Short mmCIF file of C-alpha atoms and ligand atoms in Angstrom, two decimals:
data_model
loop_
_atom_site.label_atom_id
_atom_site.label_comp_id
_atom_site.label_asym_id
_atom_site.label_seq_id
_atom_site.Cartn_x
_atom_site.Cartn_y
_atom_site.Cartn_z
CA MET A 1 32.66 -13.11 19.83
CA THR A 2 35.44 -15.15 17.82
CA ALA A 3 36.60 -14.46 14.34
CA LEU A 4 37.26 -16.84 11.77
CA ASN A 5 40.39 -17.98 10.43
CA LEU A 6 41.36 -14.99 8.19
CA ASP A 7 44.31 -16.97 6.21
CA ARG A 8 42.39 -19.12 5.15
CA ALA A 9 39.84 -19.41 2.03
CA TRP A 10 36.26 -18.78 2.30
CA ASP A 11 33.45 -18.42 -0.11
CA LEU A 12 29.91 -17.23 -0.68
CA HIS A 13 27.51 -20.69 0.14
CA PRO A 14 26.56 -21.37 -3.84
CA GLN A 15 22.97 -21.44 -2.88
CA VAL A 16 23.34 -17.68 -1.70
CA SER A 17 22.20 -14.71 -3.69
CA VAL A 18 23.71 -11.43 -3.12
CA ARG A 19 22.28 -8.18 -3.97
CA PRO A 20 23.79 -4.57 -3.98
CA GLU A 21 21.66 -1.99 -1.43
CA PRO A 22 22.75 1.47 -1.41
CA PHE A 23 23.32 0.63 2.44
CA GLY A 24 25.28 -2.41 1.36
CA ALA A 25 23.45 -5.83 0.16
CA LEU A 26 20.99 -8.16 0.83
CA LEU A 27 21.54 -11.71 1.09
CA TYR A 28 19.16 -14.82 1.35
CA HIS A 29 20.47 -18.00 1.75
CA PHE A 30 17.88 -20.50 -0.05
CA GLY A 31 18.80 -23.46 1.54
CA THR A 32 18.17 -22.07 5.13
CA ARG A 33 15.73 -19.68 3.46
CA LYS A 34 17.28 -17.04 5.32
CA LEU A 35 17.31 -12.83 4.79
CA THR A 36 20.49 -11.46 6.16
CA PHE A 37 21.65 -8.19 5.42
CA LEU A 38 24.91 -6.13 4.86
CA LYS A 39 25.05 -2.94 6.02
CA ASP A 40 28.49 -1.60 4.56
CA ARG A 41 29.45 -1.91 1.03
CA ARG A 42 33.31 -2.63 2.12
CA LEU A 43 31.98 -6.38 3.38
CA LEU A 44 30.11 -6.32 0.27
CA ALA A 45 33.12 -5.75 -1.57
CA VAL A 46 35.04 -8.20 0.96
CA VAL A 47 32.31 -10.90 0.44
CA GLN A 48 32.63 -10.49 -4.16
CA ALA A 49 36.02 -11.47 -3.27
CA LEU A 50 36.70 -14.54 -1.25
CA ALA A 51 35.72 -15.96 -4.06
CA THR A 52 38.81 -15.81 -5.64
CA ALA A 53 41.21 -14.40 -2.67
CA PRO A 54 43.52 -16.89 -2.27
CA THR A 55 42.55 -16.33 1.41
CA ALA A 56 39.77 -13.84 3.45
CA ARG A 57 42.26 -11.60 4.35
CA ALA A 58 43.57 -11.07 1.42
CA ALA A 59 40.19 -10.63 0.20
CA CYS A 60 40.14 -7.65 2.98
CA SER A 61 43.00 -6.13 1.62
CA ALA A 62 41.99 -6.38 -1.94
CA ALA A 63 39.29 -4.11 -1.04
CA GLY A 64 41.11 -1.88 0.92
CA VAL A 65 40.31 -3.18 4.58
CA ASP A 66 42.86 -1.63 6.91
CA ASP A 67 45.39 -3.63 9.58
CA GLU A 68 43.35 -1.90 12.31
CA ASP A 69 39.96 -3.17 11.00
CA MET A 70 40.98 -6.60 9.69
CA PRO A 71 40.01 -7.32 13.17
CA ARG A 72 35.95 -6.01 13.03
CA TYR A 73 35.35 -7.86 9.10
CA GLY A 74 36.92 -11.24 10.86
CA GLN A 75 34.09 -10.22 12.62
CA ALA A 76 31.83 -10.31 10.33
CA LEU A 77 32.70 -12.66 8.01
CA ALA A 78 31.99 -15.07 10.79
CA ALA A 79 29.03 -13.90 12.08
CA LEU A 80 28.30 -14.68 7.96
CA THR A 81 29.62 -18.47 8.33
CA ARG A 82 27.33 -19.35 11.68
CA SER A 83 23.94 -18.58 9.31
CA SER A 84 25.90 -21.37 6.29
CA MET A 85 26.27 -17.54 3.57
CA VAL A 86 30.60 -17.60 4.01
CA VAL A 87 32.19 -21.38 3.29
CA GLU A 88 34.57 -22.32 3.83
CA ARG A 89 36.79 -23.19 0.21
CA ASN A 90 38.07 -26.65 -0.21
CA ARG A 91 42.06 -25.49 -0.25
CA ILE A 92 42.45 -28.78 -2.95
CA PRO A 93 43.89 -25.66 -5.95
CA MET B 1 25.22 -7.94 15.36
CA THR B 2 24.95 -10.06 12.27
CA ALA B 3 27.16 -9.63 9.08
CA SER B 4 28.69 -6.08 10.35
CA PRO B 5 31.62 -4.36 11.08
CA GLN B 6 29.85 -1.66 12.95
CA THR B 7 30.71 -2.93 16.81
CA SER B 8 33.13 -0.10 16.56
CA GLY B 9 30.99 3.36 16.98
CA PRO B 10 28.29 4.71 15.29
CA ALA B 11 27.00 4.18 12.07
CA PRO B 12 26.51 6.68 9.40
CA GLY B 13 23.37 6.79 8.54
CA ALA B 14 21.03 4.71 10.06
CA THR B 15 21.26 0.82 11.37
CA ARG B 16 18.39 -0.30 11.89
CA LEU B 17 17.38 -1.96 8.87
CA VAL B 18 14.03 -1.70 9.10
CA ASP B 19 14.46 2.12 8.91
CA LEU B 20 16.12 1.44 5.72
CA PHE B 21 14.06 -1.03 4.28
CA GLU B 22 11.30 1.79 4.97
CA HIS B 23 12.12 3.91 2.41
CA GLY B 24 11.80 1.20 -0.31
CA LEU B 25 14.54 -0.77 -2.32
CA ASP B 26 14.39 -0.84 -5.81
CA ALA B 27 13.30 -4.06 -6.06
CA PRO B 28 11.09 -6.68 -3.83
CA ILE B 29 12.79 -8.54 -1.90
CA CYS B 30 9.62 -11.42 -2.49
CA LEU B 31 6.37 -11.17 -4.32
CA THR B 32 3.53 -12.60 -4.11
CA TRP B 33 1.89 -14.10 -8.54
CA GLU B 34 -0.99 -15.07 -8.25
CA LEU B 35 -1.48 -17.07 -11.76
CA THR B 36 -4.42 -17.51 -12.10
CA TYR B 37 -7.61 -17.43 -11.00
CA ALA B 38 -9.43 -20.93 -11.68
CA CYS B 39 -9.07 -23.49 -9.08
CA ASN B 40 -8.91 -27.16 -9.06
CA LEU B 41 -11.43 -27.68 -6.17
CA SER B 42 -14.44 -25.35 -4.84
CA CYS B 43 -13.75 -24.98 -1.58
CA THR B 44 -16.81 -23.20 0.26
CA HIS B 45 -13.89 -21.40 2.37
CA CYS B 46 -12.83 -20.16 -0.94
CA LEU B 47 -16.49 -18.30 -0.98
CA SER B 48 -16.26 -18.61 -5.18
CA SER B 49 -18.77 -20.60 -7.94
CA SER B 50 -17.66 -22.46 -10.43
CA GLY B 51 -15.76 -20.22 -13.39
CA ARG B 52 -13.01 -20.28 -15.94
CA ARG B 53 -10.29 -18.17 -15.60
CA ASP B 54 -9.65 -15.55 -16.77
CA PRO B 55 -9.00 -14.26 -20.80
CA ARG B 56 -6.67 -11.25 -19.85
CA GLU B 57 -4.90 -13.29 -17.60
CA LEU B 58 -1.16 -12.72 -18.61
CA THR B 59 0.34 -15.63 -21.85
CA THR B 60 3.61 -17.45 -20.38
CA GLN B 61 5.14 -15.14 -22.68
CA GLU B 62 4.24 -12.78 -20.65
CA ALA B 63 4.42 -14.39 -17.89
CA LYS B 64 7.89 -15.29 -19.38
CA ALA B 65 8.64 -11.46 -19.75
CA VAL B 66 7.83 -10.82 -15.68
CA ILE B 67 10.48 -13.90 -14.91
CA ASP B 68 12.78 -12.43 -16.44
CA GLU B 69 12.21 -8.27 -14.85
CA LEU B 70 12.32 -9.78 -11.76
CA GLU B 71 15.24 -11.58 -12.52
CA ALA B 72 17.64 -8.39 -13.14
CA MET B 73 15.87 -6.78 -9.80
CA GLN B 74 17.21 -9.50 -8.41
CA VAL B 75 14.42 -10.85 -6.87
CA PHE B 76 15.09 -12.96 -4.50
CA TYR B 77 11.95 -15.71 -4.35
CA VAL B 78 7.69 -15.23 -5.90
CA ASN B 79 5.73 -16.79 -4.09
CA ILE B 80 2.86 -18.57 -6.48
CA GLY B 81 -0.16 -18.82 -5.70
CA GLY B 82 -3.86 -19.04 -7.21
CA GLY B 83 -6.33 -20.33 -7.89
CA GLU B 84 -5.36 -23.50 -7.95
CA PRO B 85 -1.25 -22.67 -9.85
CA THR B 86 -0.77 -26.46 -11.42
CA VAL B 87 -4.09 -26.33 -13.46
CA ARG B 88 -2.13 -23.85 -15.95
CA ALA B 89 -0.70 -25.98 -18.73
CA ASP B 90 2.43 -23.80 -18.26
CA PHE B 91 2.92 -23.72 -14.54
CA TRP B 92 5.26 -26.76 -14.19
CA GLU B 93 7.15 -24.88 -17.53
CA LEU B 94 6.69 -21.90 -15.82
CA LEU B 95 8.26 -22.32 -12.44
CA ASP B 96 11.23 -24.57 -14.48
CA TYR B 97 11.96 -21.07 -15.96
CA ALA B 98 12.10 -19.15 -13.24
CA THR B 99 14.66 -21.27 -11.26
CA ALA B 100 16.81 -21.01 -13.96
CA HIS B 101 16.21 -17.54 -13.88
CA HIS B 102 17.88 -17.49 -10.43
CA VAL B 103 13.81 -16.96 -9.40
CA GLY B 104 12.66 -18.83 -6.76
CA VAL B 105 9.75 -20.34 -6.04
CA LYS B 106 7.87 -21.51 -4.04
CA PHE B 107 3.51 -22.27 -4.19
CA SER B 108 0.59 -22.95 -1.43
CA THR B 109 -1.52 -25.97 -1.97
CA ASN B 110 -4.02 -27.57 -0.91
CA GLY B 111 -1.74 -30.44 -1.16
CA VAL B 112 -4.06 -33.01 -3.94
CA ARG B 113 -1.92 -33.56 -6.41
CA ILE B 114 1.50 -33.64 -4.63
CA THR B 115 1.34 -37.74 -5.81
CA PRO B 116 4.90 -38.71 -4.57
CA GLU B 117 5.49 -38.83 -8.66
CA VAL B 118 5.21 -34.46 -8.29
CA ALA B 119 6.81 -34.58 -4.56
CA ARG B 120 9.24 -36.73 -6.11
CA ARG B 121 10.20 -33.52 -8.72
CA LEU B 122 9.67 -30.69 -6.35
CA ALA B 123 12.66 -32.22 -3.62
CA ARG B 124 14.97 -32.72 -6.95
CA ASN B 125 14.31 -28.02 -6.91
CA ASP B 126 16.75 -26.72 -4.57
CA TYR B 127 14.81 -23.19 -5.50
CA VAL B 128 11.76 -25.13 -4.91
CA ASP B 129 9.71 -24.73 -1.49
CA VAL B 130 6.43 -25.60 -0.79
CA GLN B 131 3.69 -25.07 1.42
CA ILE B 132 1.21 -27.23 2.72
CA SER B 133 -1.48 -25.34 3.70
CA LEU B 134 -4.12 -26.50 6.99
CA ASP B 135 -6.46 -24.37 9.45
CA GLY B 136 -6.03 -27.66 12.16
CA ALA B 137 -4.13 -29.86 13.46
CA THR B 138 -7.64 -32.05 14.11
CA ALA B 139 -9.57 -33.45 10.86
CA GLU B 140 -12.65 -32.11 12.98
CA VAL B 141 -11.25 -28.43 13.79
CA ASN B 142 -9.68 -28.43 9.79
CA ASP B 143 -12.34 -29.58 7.86
CA ALA B 144 -14.93 -27.30 9.14
CA VAL B 145 -13.15 -24.76 7.89
CA ARG B 146 -11.63 -26.33 4.30
CA GLY B 147 -13.87 -28.83 3.57
CA ALA B 148 -14.64 -32.65 4.72
CA GLY B 149 -10.94 -35.21 3.68
CA SER B 150 -9.33 -31.57 3.39
CA HIS B 151 -7.77 -32.55 6.34
CA ALA B 152 -6.34 -36.57 4.91
CA THR B 153 -4.96 -34.37 1.35
CA ALA B 154 -2.83 -32.19 3.27
CA LEU B 155 -0.90 -35.40 5.51
CA ARG B 156 -0.57 -37.47 2.84
CA ALA B 157 1.27 -34.19 0.62
CA MET B 158 3.13 -34.11 3.83
CA ARG B 159 3.79 -38.11 3.75
CA ASN B 160 4.37 -37.34 0.17
CA LEU B 161 7.26 -34.54 0.33
CA ALA B 162 8.68 -36.15 3.70
CA ASP B 163 9.30 -39.91 1.56
CA ALA B 164 10.42 -38.46 -1.65
CA GLY B 165 13.33 -36.57 0.82
CA MET B 166 12.15 -32.37 1.23
CA THR B 167 13.22 -31.89 3.92
CA GLY B 168 11.50 -28.01 5.28
CA PHE B 169 8.58 -27.74 3.34
CA LYS B 170 5.93 -25.84 5.11
CA LEU B 171 3.31 -26.47 6.87
CA SER B 172 1.23 -23.48 6.36
CA VAL B 173 -1.37 -22.61 9.73
CA VAL B 174 -3.54 -19.18 9.84
CA CYS B 175 -4.17 -18.89 12.80
CA THR B 176 -7.94 -18.59 14.55
CA ARG B 177 -9.59 -18.66 17.25
CA HIS B 178 -10.16 -22.65 16.77
CA ASN B 179 -6.53 -23.48 16.48
CA ILE B 180 -4.45 -21.68 18.73
CA PRO B 181 -4.84 -24.07 21.04
CA GLN B 182 -3.39 -26.91 18.85
CA LEU B 183 -0.15 -24.89 18.17
CA ASP B 184 1.99 -27.68 20.13
CA GLU B 185 0.09 -30.22 17.85
CA PHE B 186 0.72 -28.66 14.60
CA LYS B 187 4.76 -28.18 15.49
CA ALA B 188 4.55 -31.25 16.64
CA LEU B 189 3.03 -32.59 12.43
CA ALA B 190 5.67 -30.27 12.02
CA ASP B 191 8.39 -31.53 13.34
CA ARG B 192 6.82 -35.62 12.04
CA HIS B 193 7.17 -34.92 8.47
CA GLY B 194 10.66 -32.70 8.55
CA ALA B 195 8.07 -29.58 7.69
CA GLN B 196 8.25 -26.47 8.95
CA LEU B 197 5.60 -24.64 11.33
CA ARG B 198 4.76 -21.33 9.87
CA LEU B 199 1.39 -19.22 11.36
CA THR B 200 0.62 -16.23 9.64
CA ARG B 201 -2.24 -13.76 10.79
CA LEU B 202 -5.65 -13.53 9.49
CA ARG B 203 -6.25 -10.75 7.68
CA PRO B 204 -9.69 -9.34 7.16
CA SER B 205 -9.34 -8.72 3.67
CA GLY B 206 -11.81 -7.52 1.68
CA ARG B 207 -15.54 -9.94 2.01
CA GLY B 208 -13.31 -12.12 4.23
CA ALA B 209 -13.83 -9.16 7.34
CA ASP B 210 -17.53 -10.90 8.34
CA VAL B 211 -15.52 -14.59 8.51
CA TRP B 212 -12.83 -12.63 9.83
CA ASP B 213 -15.92 -11.55 12.68
CA GLU B 214 -16.21 -15.30 13.82
CA LEU B 215 -12.40 -16.48 13.04
CA HIS B 216 -10.16 -13.97 14.09
CA PRO B 217 -8.06 -14.87 17.66
CA ARG B 218 -10.05 -13.66 20.63
CA PRO B 219 -7.72 -10.80 23.50
CA GLU B 220 -6.83 -13.41 25.40
CA GLN B 221 -5.81 -15.30 22.84
CA GLN B 222 -4.12 -13.60 20.86
CA ARG B 223 -1.17 -13.18 23.86
CA GLN B 224 -1.14 -16.90 24.88
CA LEU B 225 -0.09 -16.51 21.07
CA TYR B 226 2.71 -14.61 21.56
CA ASP B 227 3.45 -16.08 24.60
CA TRP B 228 4.00 -18.74 22.18
CA LEU B 229 5.67 -17.21 19.79
CA VAL B 230 8.50 -15.64 21.73
CA ALA B 231 8.94 -19.14 23.23
CA HIS B 232 9.27 -20.55 20.65
CA GLY B 233 11.35 -17.71 18.57
CA ASP B 234 13.20 -18.70 15.09
CA THR B 235 12.04 -21.92 15.06
CA VAL B 236 8.70 -21.12 14.22
CA LEU B 237 8.66 -18.39 10.98
CA THR B 238 5.64 -16.05 10.76
CA GLY B 239 7.07 -13.84 7.82
CA ASP B 240 6.08 -10.55 9.83
CA SER B 241 2.53 -12.00 10.77
CA PHE B 242 2.16 -10.48 13.35
CA PHE B 243 4.34 -7.29 14.64
CA HIS B 244 0.92 -5.78 16.30
CA LEU B 245 1.51 -8.10 19.00
CA SER B 246 5.04 -6.92 20.08
CA ALA B 247 3.47 -4.06 21.88
CA TYR B 248 3.30 -7.08 24.30
CA GLY B 249 6.48 -6.30 25.12
CA GLN B 250 10.06 -8.20 23.54
CA ALA B 251 9.25 -7.21 19.62
CA LEU B 252 9.36 -11.14 17.73
CA PRO B 253 11.36 -12.66 15.01
CA GLY B 254 11.49 -10.10 11.70
CA LEU B 255 10.91 -7.00 10.42
CA ASN B 256 8.44 -4.91 12.45
CA LEU B 257 7.61 -2.91 9.54
CA CYS B 258 3.99 -3.58 6.95
CA GLY B 259 6.05 -3.92 3.83
CA ALA B 260 3.00 -3.09 0.93
CA GLY B 261 4.73 -1.78 -1.32
CA ARG B 262 8.26 -1.25 0.22
CA VAL B 263 10.11 -4.69 0.37
CA VAL B 264 6.67 -6.58 -1.33
CA CYS B 265 3.65 -6.91 -3.54
CA LEU B 266 1.38 -8.44 -4.73
CA ILE B 267 1.07 -9.08 -8.86
CA ASP B 268 -2.65 -10.48 -10.29
CA PRO B 269 -3.55 -12.77 -12.84
CA VAL B 270 -4.10 -9.57 -15.35
CA GLY B 271 -0.68 -8.21 -14.06
CA ASP B 272 -1.77 -5.81 -12.29
CA VAL B 273 -0.09 -4.81 -9.55
CA TYR B 274 -1.59 -4.43 -5.44
CA ALA B 275 0.89 -3.19 -2.53
CA CYS B 276 0.21 -5.88 -0.84
CA PRO B 277 -2.15 -8.90 -1.03
CA PHE B 278 -3.82 -8.56 1.38
CA ALA B 279 -4.92 -4.73 -0.57
CA ILE B 280 -6.52 -5.21 -3.88
CA HIS B 281 -8.59 -2.76 -3.86
CA ASP B 282 -8.54 -0.22 -5.86
CA GLU B 283 -7.01 1.64 -2.85
CA PHE B 284 -4.13 -0.25 -3.21
CA LEU B 285 -3.52 -0.30 -7.50
CA ALA B 286 0.15 -0.05 -8.08
CA GLY B 287 -0.34 -0.68 -11.87
CA ASN B 288 -0.15 -3.39 -14.39
CA VAL B 289 2.90 -4.92 -16.18
CA ARG B 290 1.72 -4.60 -19.83
CA ARG B 291 2.30 -0.99 -19.29
CA PRO B 292 5.04 0.41 -20.59
CA GLY B 293 8.19 -0.05 -18.90
CA GLY B 294 6.92 -2.82 -16.85
CA PHE B 295 7.29 -4.49 -13.73
CA THR B 296 10.45 -2.51 -12.84
CA GLY B 297 8.09 0.63 -14.01
CA VAL B 298 5.62 0.12 -11.74
CA TRP B 299 7.55 -0.93 -8.29
CA ARG B 300 10.07 1.82 -9.40
CA GLU B 301 7.94 5.34 -10.61
CA SER B 302 4.64 4.79 -8.96
CA GLU B 303 3.28 7.03 -7.12
CA LEU B 304 1.14 4.72 -5.46
CA PHE B 305 4.58 2.98 -4.26
CA ARG B 306 5.97 6.09 -3.28
CA SER B 307 4.05 7.26 -0.68
CA LEU B 308 3.32 4.09 1.04
CA ARG B 309 7.45 4.77 1.43
CA GLU B 310 7.35 8.20 2.52
CA PRO B 311 7.76 8.63 6.57
CA GLN B 312 4.03 7.77 7.98
CA THR B 313 2.85 9.34 11.03
CA GLY B 314 1.50 7.60 13.36
CA GLY B 315 -1.78 9.07 13.51
CA ALA B 316 -3.78 8.04 17.28
CA CYS B 317 -0.53 5.60 17.52
CA ALA B 318 1.62 8.69 17.22
CA SER B 319 1.69 8.79 21.56
CA CYS B 320 2.05 4.98 21.67
CA ALA B 321 4.89 4.12 23.64
CA PHE B 322 4.88 0.58 21.72
CA TYR B 323 4.76 2.44 18.56
CA ASP B 324 8.30 1.95 17.57
CA THR B 325 7.83 -1.88 17.40
CA CYS B 326 3.95 -2.49 16.26
CA LYS B 327 3.72 1.01 14.18
CA GLY B 328 -0.08 0.81 14.27
CA GLY B 329 -0.40 -2.91 12.60
CA CYS B 330 -2.14 -3.80 9.92
CA MET B 331 -2.95 -0.93 6.60
CA ALA B 332 -5.07 -3.76 4.98
CA ALA B 333 -6.94 -5.43 8.24
CA LYS B 334 -7.06 -1.43 9.34
CA PHE B 335 -8.58 -0.72 5.57
CA PHE B 336 -11.14 -2.78 5.34
CA THR B 337 -12.31 -2.95 8.90
CA GLY B 338 -13.16 0.73 8.20
CA LEU B 339 -10.59 1.63 10.53
CA PRO B 340 -8.09 5.24 9.39
CA LEU B 341 -4.31 4.28 8.10
CA ASP B 342 -3.25 6.16 10.44
CA GLY B 343 -5.20 4.65 13.23
CA PRO B 344 -4.35 1.48 16.18
CA ASP B 345 -5.24 -1.66 14.33
CA PRO B 346 -8.30 -3.87 14.86
CA GLU B 347 -6.58 -6.29 17.38
CA CYS B 348 -4.52 -3.70 18.68
CA VAL B 349 -3.62 -5.41 22.47
CA GLN B 350 -4.09 -2.32 23.43
CA GLY B 351 -7.56 -2.94 23.34
CA HIS B 352 -8.23 0.74 21.03
CA GLY B 353 -9.14 -1.57 17.68
CA GLU B 354 -11.60 -3.27 19.59
CA ARG B 355 -13.29 0.21 20.74
CA LEU B 356 -13.06 1.51 17.53
CA LEU B 357 -14.93 -0.95 15.74
CA ALA B 358 -17.52 -1.18 18.57
CA ARG B 359 -18.32 2.35 17.17
CA ARG B 360 -18.37 1.62 14.16
CA PRO B 361 -22.73 2.06 12.36
CA LYS B 362 -24.20 -1.75 12.43
CA ASP B 363 -24.92 -2.16 8.76
CA ARG B 364 -21.45 -3.05 7.57
CA GLY B 365 -22.08 -0.88 4.43
CA HIS B 366 -19.76 1.48 5.27
CA LEU B 367 -17.29 -0.72 4.48
CA PRO B 368 -14.71 -0.87 1.73
CA LYS B 369 -16.99 -1.92 -1.51
CA PRO B 370 -15.64 -4.11 -4.76
CA SER B 371 -14.30 -0.99 -6.61
CA GLY B 372 -13.77 -1.42 -10.95
CA ASP B 373 -14.32 -4.41 -13.01
CA HIS B 374 -11.65 -6.49 -11.55
CA SER B 375 -15.05 -9.26 -11.37
CA HIS B 376 -15.71 -9.44 -14.59
CA ARG B 377 -18.78 -11.76 -13.53
CA THR B 378 -19.30 -13.70 -16.08
CA THR B 379 -21.10 -16.87 -16.98
CA PRO B 380 -19.39 -20.02 -15.85
CA ALA B 381 -18.26 -22.11 -18.28
CA ARG B 382 -17.06 -25.40 -17.75
CA GLY B 383 -14.65 -28.20 -19.33
CA ARG B 384 -13.08 -25.16 -21.16
CA GLY B 385 -10.21 -25.50 -18.53
CA PRO B 386 -7.15 -26.75 -20.05
CA VAL B 387 -7.47 -29.51 -17.66
CA ASP B 388 -10.06 -32.21 -16.69
CA VAL B 389 -11.15 -30.35 -13.20
CA VAL B 390 -13.86 -28.15 -12.94
CA LEU B 391 -13.16 -24.74 -12.50
CA ALA B 392 -13.49 -23.01 -9.73
CA ARG B 393 -12.35 -18.75 -9.02
CA ARG B 394 -13.86 -16.30 -7.20
CA PRO B 395 -16.68 -14.16 -7.92
CA ASP B 396 -15.67 -11.28 -7.00
CA ARG B 397 -12.03 -9.91 -7.17
CA ASP B 398 -12.11 -7.34 -5.74
CA ARG B 399 -13.51 -8.27 -2.12
CA PRO B 400 -11.23 -11.38 -2.21
CA PRO B 401 -12.38 -14.27 0.65
CA VAL B 402 -9.80 -14.91 3.28
CA GLY B 403 -8.83 -19.03 2.31
CA ASP B 404 -5.38 -20.87 2.28
CA CYS B 405 -5.20 -19.49 -1.54
CA VAL B 406 -4.04 -15.61 0.06
CA GLU B 407 -0.53 -15.75 0.94
CA HIS B 408 2.30 -12.78 2.29
CA PRO B 409 4.89 -12.64 0.68
CA LEU B 410 7.12 -13.05 3.69
CA ALA B 411 5.54 -15.57 5.16
CA GLY B 412 8.38 -18.23 4.45
CA MET B 413 11.36 -16.67 4.61
CA VAL B 414 13.42 -16.62 8.05
CA LEU B 415 13.70 -13.14 8.48
CA PRO B 416 16.57 -10.96 10.34
CA ARG B 417 15.61 -10.15 14.01
CA ASP B 418 15.68 -6.26 13.42
CA GLY B 419 19.51 -4.54 15.15
CA ASP B 420 21.08 -7.95 14.17
S1 SF4 C 501 -0.69 -4.53 4.18
FE1 SF4 C 501 -0.84 -5.71 6.65
S2 SF4 C 501 -0.93 -8.11 5.15
FE2 SF4 C 501 0.46 -6.79 3.71
S3 SF4 C 501 2.59 -6.37 4.01
FE3 SF4 C 501 0.84 -4.64 5.49
S4 SF4 C 501 1.25 -5.46 7.79
FE4 SF4 C 501 1.78 -6.66 5.82
S1 SF4 C 502 -1.97 1.88 20.11
FE1 SF4 C 502 -1.40 2.00 18.20
S2 SF4 C 502 0.95 1.27 18.18
FE2 SF4 C 502 0.13 1.31 20.04
S3 SF4 C 502 -0.37 -1.26 20.30
FE3 SF4 C 502 -2.74 0.11 19.38
S4 SF4 C 502 -2.24 -0.08 17.27
FE4 SF4 C 502 0.45 -0.84 18.14
#
């Protein structure tokens, strides 16, 4: 499984709605009608931090992900990009 | 594994989505909302007689208050049905209100009102999804069930939507023994119009039990359907309709659980909340949105919903090797065919349901009857509705017929495969 480039800026797709749940979160994409879920509250914090963080790595750090766990979160984010839940952010500042 | 960083090591607590959902969510994922009993058609298969909208139907303000609650609860979308929802004078107002408040709207229609202009309007709104009902790929098969000309009407609606640039709208088919041989044709039809095919299960809800006896797929067709679904995977939506078929082998895409009161529910035109659109009976009535506490209170506090979220015992199914994915099938199907709720589904692929059905008394007196005063039988009135149409209503709300108006909340949704 490939990870996404943690040193780029990412964001939730604008048509994705995020609903926090005790186990993590539910995500619904209004464009693809896909439902998915995050099984982990920290991943939710990462996803929520994406919009304002300069890079995905910074979003992970802000959410308290340590270096050892970084690759796993990278993979989880990559999975979210495959279903278009997470998209690369325009790099124009 | 989707979106989960838990690849290295077991997760704390439950890890299968279905196990988390079994205990229910703070809010439904989506729900079905029947806005009105009125309809612009008098479909024979709807088994309704002419009538008018119920005077107690939620007002525009009350409907908006429900939408506010759904927004606060972050319900992703509502399936709006009826009747024919578009005959409510405030339908478009409510649709715009919901989508402006981040509650997506999916509505089912026979297509009669999907003019090129309406199609363009719908295509512009990302938060609206449309579902065209068709029960036969050919006019011959479809019109026998849905009435003369209804195939042509549905196809015209699909063309209008496609021409307006709307993609991914749904072609919605209730699987019967007459259309299972047409699965490939349905798929081709959907593909040609840039639509997505969704197949759902014919459920013997209410009075539909009699229709069900004649129309539900034969055992060998169930196998055919299962193989077809496995072969087509995620390209065809089923909204978890067929999890009882999982007992043939590999689980189908979806949650594979009865979502009634756990992840879905129904709000009817007068605001009554039921566990599932196929379970309209006092037994599954959880409350009313007009009471203090509103819809949120019903969803979170109702005794019925709490009990549905308790771990269920498998009953006669507990020893079945397929219980894990089949879960004994559909609660409503069992209820309305008079089978015990903790036993096998009437369409159990192992044949246990059939054996139980065969043992039922010949007359249907034992089957659940309409209860309460939901039907509100009144003298039909004409020309009083908000629009100039022949209004029809179901004469008998507690045993709704099986028709295109019955909509499973999850039907249009691409569900995660469990364990993803
Ligand atoms: S009662 Fe049947 S139709 Fe309703 S949610 Fe359960 S399985 Fe689905
Ligand atoms: S016995 Fe019960 S669990 Fe097993 S296949 Fe039949 S309905 Fe499903």
